[in-house]
Structure formats: C-alpha cells, structure tokens
Amino acid sequence: MRAAIERVVTGRTELVRTTLAVLLAEGHLLLEDVPGVGKTTLAKALARTIDCSVGRIQFTPDLLPSDLTGVNIYRAQTNEFEFRPGPVFAHVVIGDEINRASPKTQSALLECMQEAQATVDGRTYRLPRPFFVVATQNPVEMEGTYPLPEAQRDRFMARLTVGYPSIESELDMLDLQESADPLAQLQAVTDAAQIGRLIDVSRRLYAAPAVKRYVVDLVTATRHDNGLRLGASPRAAIQLLRAAKGVAAMAGRDHVLPDDVQGLAPAVLAHRLLPSTESRLAGRSTEAIVSDLVAAVPVPATAGDGAARRAFG
C-alpha cells in the first residue's frame, strides 16, 4: 500500500507511513493545509489501494446531516419507509473540506467516528469494518470556513500537514502527470477483509508497562503546561498507543518502542490542545509545545521487557 500510494503522492514517505498507521489503529485522519497541495489526492490514493466501498462527501455550507447519514423514504407501493444510506456507510469515507460545512452538519459525524454507527429517525445502523474517515480542511484563515469544535477534533486520531513538496519531488510530479493521471492507473493491492486482519494483528502487539506509563506521562504533561489552557483527554492516550502499535507493526516488530510514541506525539496530540493567550500572542503553536514536552518528559528504559515480549510472542 505504501509503495502504491507513493507512486501518486511523491516525496512524502513519512506522511504516507503515518496515514497507514492510523488506518491500522482504526483511527480517523484529518489533513490540514492550503488548497492544491494534495490532501484529497492522498485520500483518494489510499481508497484506491483497497478493494472496498468508498464514500466521498464534498462539504459545503448548505450540506445537511441527512446528506451524510441517509434518509428514510416513503414507498407508496409498499406503504412503508425505506432507508437510503448516505455516504458514511462505506469502508473509507473521504470528507473534502470538512470545515466548510456548518457545525450542525459536522456534528453528524461524531457518533459515526466514535461508535462506528449512525442513528437515523431513532434507529441505529452499524457501519462496516474497517471504517476509516479521511477528512481534509483548509486553514481557518481561509474564507468560508467554520473551525471544527474541540469534540470533533478529538475524534480524529491524528492531524497531518501535507506541506509543499521538494523541488525534486515537484519535478517528478510534473513528469508523472504530464501525459497521464497516475491516480487513474492505481490498482487495489488489498481488500477490506485483509485490512481487518491487519488491524487485529496491530491491536495484539505488545506494549510494555513502561511504554504505557510514558504515554500517560506525555498526556498528563499537556494538562499542566502553562502554555496550554486545554490539555489532552484520556482518549488521546488510548489513540496515541494504538497509533504507535500501527507504526510498530509496519516496522515488522511485535512490540512498541518509545521512539514510536515520540514520532507520533505531535500528530496525535497537537490538534486536541488549546493554547493559552500568552502562547497565541507569542506565536507558539501547539505542535511546538508538544515537541518541547517530548524533549522534557523522561524516556523509559524498556531493555528488561524482553522476557515479557517472548511470553507475548
């Protein structure tokens, strides 16, 4: 999957790796950047590498919650209501420019993302497994955007910034897309059932007690930092550990290392935090605060966990 996606999204190896780690961790991904840098292309490339159902939602100010979850339609022939599922009833859901929709419509995804189900007219419908939401958003300084509320941001396991490619990668992009669309030529390399098995394998990876304590120490540090007025929730700790297991699985290991946690901490924690007034005035981002905390929180020694890993294996 990494090799296939990188044929379309060139020069962003770390971005692709983290995206797939979130997929293996059964999380959801938020891609934030200016228009035109490849956010939707990355989401489409990921969806095309999996032989599964894909739903795409173009968020606009007039979008209604029922446009996402579906509606009940009355059938005169049968004298009954028939449920017509919306685009969220898919394995991979691509939400394009999610912060252009109203908060009411954004909130329709809360139940779907947290509980993998949707409730319509008092009836609850289960969503397929795996269920992976890849949403893109423009910076809040752009016109016509609504900032995502804290509860919605907390549902996303990670927020990534695509960024501009290097000169060499951009030249390769021009060569690749000069005469053909590489996205159109992308073929599926796996299916939903295989992804489900990979998720189960990732969940069973061993995390030493010291590594779990390290995750909790990082999250706790965000709650006591003077540069923040809102720290990370317990959900953040759970999702940070699951994402670290996804990275470890992709590296071929049966256990999580502190390095896995450190590398993912800014992407998993920063978007959940609210900076203090002093931090905003000083231009200090939440990503910078998390990086400082990673450098300050002591890293555990896990050398003595070999016996536990062998017992787990």
Coordinates of C-alpha atoms in Angstrom, one line a residue:
M1 CA 0.0 0.0 0.0
R2 CA 2.8 2.4 0.8
A3 CA 4.5 1.7 -2.5
A4 CA 1.3 2.2 -4.4
I5 CA 0.4 5.5 -2.7
E6 CA 3.9 6.9 -3.1
R7 CA 3.6 6.5 -6.8
V8 CA 0.9 9.2 -6.7
V9 CA 1.9 11.2 -3.6
T10 CA 5.6 11.6 -4.3
G11 CA 8.3 12.7 -1.8
R12 CA 6.1 12.3 1.3
T13 CA 7.2 9.0 2.8
E14 CA 6.6 10.0 6.4
L15 CA 3.2 11.3 5.6
V16 CA 2.1 8.1 3.9
R17 CA 3.6 6.0 6.7
T18 CA 1.6 7.9 9.4
T19 CA -1.6 7.7 7.3
L20 CA -1.4 3.9 7.1
A21 CA -0.5 3.7 10.8
V22 CA -3.7 5.5 11.6
L23 CA -5.6 3.1 9.4
L24 CA -4.1 0.1 11.2
A25 CA -5.0 1.7 14.5
E26 CA -8.7 2.0 13.5
G27 CA -8.5 5.8 13.9
H28 CA -9.5 8.7 11.6
L29 CA -7.3 11.2 9.9
L30 CA -7.5 14.9 9.5
L31 CA -5.4 16.5 6.7
E32 CA -5.0 20.3 7.1
D33 CA -3.3 22.6 4.6
V34 CA -3.8 25.2 1.9
P35 CA -5.7 24.1 -1.3
G36 CA -3.7 22.4 -4.0
V37 CA -1.0 20.5 -2.1
G38 CA -2.5 17.0 -2.5
K39 CA -4.8 16.4 0.5
T40 CA -7.6 14.9 -1.5
T41 CA -5.2 13.1 -3.8
L42 CA -3.7 11.3 -0.8
A43 CA -7.2 10.3 0.5
K44 CA -8.2 9.1 -3.0
A45 CA -5.0 7.2 -3.4
L46 CA -5.4 5.4 -0.1
A47 CA -9.0 4.5 -1.0
R48 CA -8.0 3.1 -4.4
T49 CA -5.4 0.8 -2.9
I50 CA -8.1 -1.1 -1.0
D51 CA -10.8 -3.1 -2.8
C52 CA -13.7 -1.8 -0.7
S53 CA -16.6 0.6 -0.7
V54 CA -15.7 4.3 -0.8
G55 CA -17.9 7.3 0.1
R56 CA -17.0 10.8 -0.8
I57 CA -18.6 13.9 0.7
Q58 CA -17.9 17.4 -0.6
F59 CA -18.7 19.6 2.5
T60 CA -20.5 22.9 1.6
P61 CA -22.4 25.4 3.8
D62 CA -25.8 24.1 2.7
L63 CA -25.0 20.4 3.4
L64 CA -27.5 18.8 5.8
P65 CA -26.8 16.0 8.4
S66 CA -29.1 13.7 6.4
D67 CA -26.9 14.1 3.4
L68 CA -24.2 12.3 5.3
T69 CA -26.1 9.6 7.3
G70 CA -29.0 8.9 4.9
V71 CA -32.8 9.3 5.0
N72 CA -36.0 7.3 5.2
I73 CA -38.1 7.5 2.0
Y74 CA -41.7 6.6 1.9
R75 CA -42.6 4.0 -0.7
A76 CA -46.3 4.2 -1.8
Q77 CA -46.1 0.8 -3.4
T78 CA -45.3 -1.0 -0.2
N79 CA -46.8 1.6 2.2
E80 CA -43.5 1.6 4.2
F81 CA -40.5 3.7 4.8
E82 CA -37.2 2.6 3.1
F83 CA -33.9 3.6 4.5
R84 CA -31.5 5.1 1.9
P85 CA -28.0 5.0 3.5
G86 CA -25.7 8.0 3.0
P87 CA -22.1 8.1 2.0
V88 CA -20.9 7.4 5.6
F89 CA -21.9 3.8 5.0
A90 CA -18.6 2.9 3.4
H91 CA -15.3 1.4 4.5
V92 CA -13.4 4.5 3.5
V93 CA -15.1 7.9 3.8
I94 CA -13.4 10.9 2.2
G95 CA -14.6 14.2 3.6
D96 CA -13.4 17.1 1.4
E97 CA -13.1 20.5 3.1
I98 CA -14.9 19.4 6.2
N99 CA -14.7 22.8 7.8
R100 CA -16.8 24.4 5.1
A101 CA -19.9 22.8 6.5
S102 CA -21.9 24.2 9.4
P103 CA -21.3 22.9 12.9
K104 CA -24.7 21.1 12.8
T105 CA -23.6 19.0 9.8
Q106 CA -20.1 18.4 11.2
S107 CA -21.6 17.0 14.4
A108 CA -23.4 14.3 12.3
L109 CA -20.0 12.5 12.1
L110 CA -19.4 12.4 15.9
E111 CA -21.4 9.2 16.5
C112 CA -20.1 7.6 13.3
M113 CA -16.5 8.2 14.1
Q114 CA -16.6 7.2 17.8
E115 CA -19.0 4.3 17.8
A116 CA -19.0 3.1 14.1
Q117 CA -22.7 3.5 13.9
A118 CA -25.3 6.0 12.7
T119 CA -28.7 6.7 14.2
V120 CA -31.4 7.9 11.8
D121 CA -35.0 8.5 13.0
G122 CA -34.4 6.6 16.2
R123 CA -33.0 3.5 14.6
T124 CA -29.3 2.6 14.8
Y125 CA -27.4 1.2 11.9
R126 CA -23.9 -0.4 12.2
L127 CA -21.2 0.9 9.9
P128 CA -18.9 -1.5 8.0
R129 CA -15.5 -2.6 9.3
P130 CA -13.0 -1.2 8.7
F131 CA -14.4 2.3 8.9
F132 CA -11.9 5.0 8.1
V133 CA -12.6 8.7 7.8
V134 CA -10.1 10.8 5.9
A135 CA -11.1 14.4 6.1
T136 CA -9.4 17.4 4.6
Q137 CA -9.7 21.0 5.8
N138 CA -8.4 24.4 4.9
P139 CA -6.7 26.7 7.5
V140 CA -9.3 28.6 9.4
E141 CA -7.9 31.9 7.9
M142 CA -9.4 30.9 4.6
E143 CA -12.8 32.4 3.6
G144 CA -16.0 30.4 4.2
T145 CA -14.6 28.1 6.9
Y146 CA -16.0 27.0 10.3
P147 CA -13.5 25.9 12.8
L148 CA -14.0 22.3 14.0
P149 CA -15.2 22.2 17.6
E150 CA -13.0 20.6 20.2
A151 CA -15.2 17.5 20.5
Q152 CA -14.9 16.8 16.7
R153 CA -11.1 17.3 16.6
D154 CA -10.8 14.9 19.5
R155 CA -12.4 12.2 17.3
F156 CA -9.6 12.4 14.8
M157 CA -6.7 10.2 15.8
A158 CA -4.1 12.4 14.0
R159 CA -3.9 15.6 12.2
L160 CA -1.3 15.9 9.4
T161 CA 0.0 18.7 7.3
V162 CA 0.8 17.8 3.7
G163 CA 3.2 20.7 3.1
Y164 CA 4.8 21.7 -0.2
P165 CA 7.0 19.1 -1.9
S166 CA 10.7 19.5 -2.5
I167 CA 11.9 20.8 -5.9
E168 CA 12.9 17.3 -7.0
S169 CA 9.5 15.8 -5.9
E170 CA 7.6 18.6 -7.7
L171 CA 9.6 17.9 -10.9
D172 CA 8.8 14.2 -10.6
M173 CA 5.2 15.2 -10.2
L174 CA 5.2 17.2 -13.4
D175 CA 6.8 14.3 -15.3
L176 CA 4.2 11.8 -13.9
Q177 CA 1.2 13.9 -14.7
E178 CA 2.3 15.5 -17.9
S179 CA 0.6 12.9 -20.1
A180 CA -1.5 10.8 -17.7
D181 CA -3.2 10.8 -14.3
P182 CA -1.3 8.3 -12.0
L183 CA -4.3 8.2 -9.7
A184 CA -6.4 6.7 -12.5
Q185 CA -3.9 3.9 -13.0
L186 CA -3.7 3.0 -9.4
Q187 CA -4.9 -0.6 -8.7
A188 CA -6.1 -2.2 -5.4
V189 CA -3.4 -4.2 -3.7
T190 CA -5.6 -5.5 -0.8
D191 CA -9.2 -5.7 0.4
A192 CA -11.3 -4.8 3.4
A193 CA -11.1 -8.3 4.9
Q194 CA -7.3 -8.2 4.8
I195 CA -7.2 -4.7 6.4
G196 CA -9.5 -6.0 9.1
R197 CA -7.0 -8.9 9.8
L198 CA -4.1 -6.4 9.8
I199 CA -5.9 -4.2 12.3
D200 CA -6.4 -7.3 14.6
V201 CA -2.7 -8.1 14.4
S202 CA -1.8 -4.5 15.2
R203 CA -4.0 -4.5 18.2
R204 CA -2.3 -7.6 19.7
L205 CA 1.2 -6.0 19.6
Y206 CA 2.9 -5.9 23.0
A207 CA 3.3 -2.6 24.8
A208 CA 5.5 -2.7 27.9
P209 CA 4.2 -1.2 31.1
A210 CA 7.0 1.4 30.9
V211 CA 5.8 2.4 27.4
K212 CA 2.3 2.8 28.6
R213 CA 3.4 4.9 31.5
Y214 CA 5.4 7.0 29.1
V215 CA 2.2 7.6 27.0
V216 CA 0.3 8.7 30.2
D217 CA 3.2 10.9 31.3
L218 CA 3.2 12.7 28.0
V219 CA -0.6 13.2 28.0
T220 CA -0.5 14.3 31.7
A221 CA 2.2 16.9 30.9
T222 CA -0.1 18.6 28.5
R223 CA -2.6 19.2 31.3
H224 CA -0.1 21.0 33.5
D225 CA 1.8 23.1 30.8
N226 CA 1.4 26.8 31.3
G227 CA 1.3 27.3 27.6
L228 CA -2.0 25.4 27.3
R229 CA -5.5 26.1 28.6
L230 CA -6.8 22.7 27.5
G231 CA -4.7 19.5 27.7
A232 CA -5.2 16.1 26.1
S233 CA -8.0 13.8 27.0
P234 CA -7.8 10.2 28.1
R235 CA -9.0 9.3 24.6
A236 CA -5.7 10.9 23.3
A237 CA -3.7 8.5 25.4
I238 CA -5.6 5.5 24.0
Q239 CA -5.2 6.7 20.5
L240 CA -1.5 7.5 20.8
L241 CA -0.8 4.0 22.0
R242 CA -2.9 2.4 19.2
A243 CA -1.2 4.6 16.6
A244 CA 2.2 3.6 18.0
K245 CA 1.2 -0.1 17.6
G246 CA 0.4 0.6 14.0
V247 CA 3.8 2.1 13.4
A248 CA 5.5 -0.8 15.1
A249 CA 3.5 -3.3 13.0
M250 CA 4.6 -1.6 9.8
A251 CA 8.2 -1.8 11.0
G252 CA 7.8 -5.6 11.5
R253 CA 8.1 -5.5 15.3
D254 CA 5.9 -7.3 17.8
H255 CA 6.4 -4.6 20.4
V256 CA 6.1 -0.8 20.8
L257 CA 9.2 1.3 21.4
P258 CA 9.3 4.8 23.0
D259 CA 10.5 6.1 19.6
D260 CA 7.2 5.1 18.1
V261 CA 5.4 7.2 20.6
Q262 CA 7.7 10.2 20.3
G263 CA 7.4 10.3 16.5
L264 CA 3.6 10.3 16.6
A265 CA 3.1 12.6 19.6
P266 CA 2.8 15.9 17.7
A267 CA 0.4 14.5 15.1
V268 CA -1.8 12.8 17.6
L269 CA -1.8 15.3 20.4
A270 CA -1.4 18.8 19.0
H271 CA -4.8 19.3 17.3
R272 CA -6.6 18.4 20.6
L273 CA -4.9 21.1 22.6
L274 CA -5.9 24.8 23.1
P275 CA -3.0 27.3 23.6
S276 CA -3.1 29.9 26.3
T277 CA -3.5 33.6 25.4
E278 CA 0.2 34.0 26.1
S279 CA 1.2 31.3 23.7
R280 CA -1.0 32.7 20.9
L281 CA 0.4 36.2 21.4
A282 CA 3.9 34.7 21.3
G283 CA 3.1 32.8 18.1
R284 CA 3.9 29.5 19.8
S285 CA 1.9 26.6 18.2
T286 CA 0.6 23.5 19.9
E287 CA 2.9 21.4 17.8
A288 CA 5.9 23.3 19.2
I289 CA 4.6 22.8 22.8
V290 CA 4.2 19.1 22.2
S291 CA 7.7 18.8 20.8
D292 CA 9.0 20.6 23.9
L293 CA 7.2 18.2 26.1
V294 CA 8.5 15.2 24.3
A295 CA 12.0 16.5 24.9
A296 CA 11.3 17.2 28.5
V297 CA 9.5 14.0 29.6
P298 CA 11.9 11.3 30.6
V299 CA 12.1 8.3 28.2
P300 CA 11.7 4.9 29.9
A301 CA 14.2 2.1 29.7
T302 CA 12.5 -1.0 28.3
A303 CA 15.5 -3.3 28.0
G304 CA 14.2 -5.5 30.8
D305 CA 11.0 -6.3 28.9
G306 CA 12.5 -9.0 26.6
A307 CA 11.1 -11.9 28.7
A308 CA 7.6 -10.3 28.6
R309 CA 7.8 -9.9 24.8
R310 CA 8.9 -13.5 24.4
A311 CA 6.0 -14.6 26.6
F312 CA 3.6 -12.5 24.5
G313 CA 5.0 -13.9 21.2

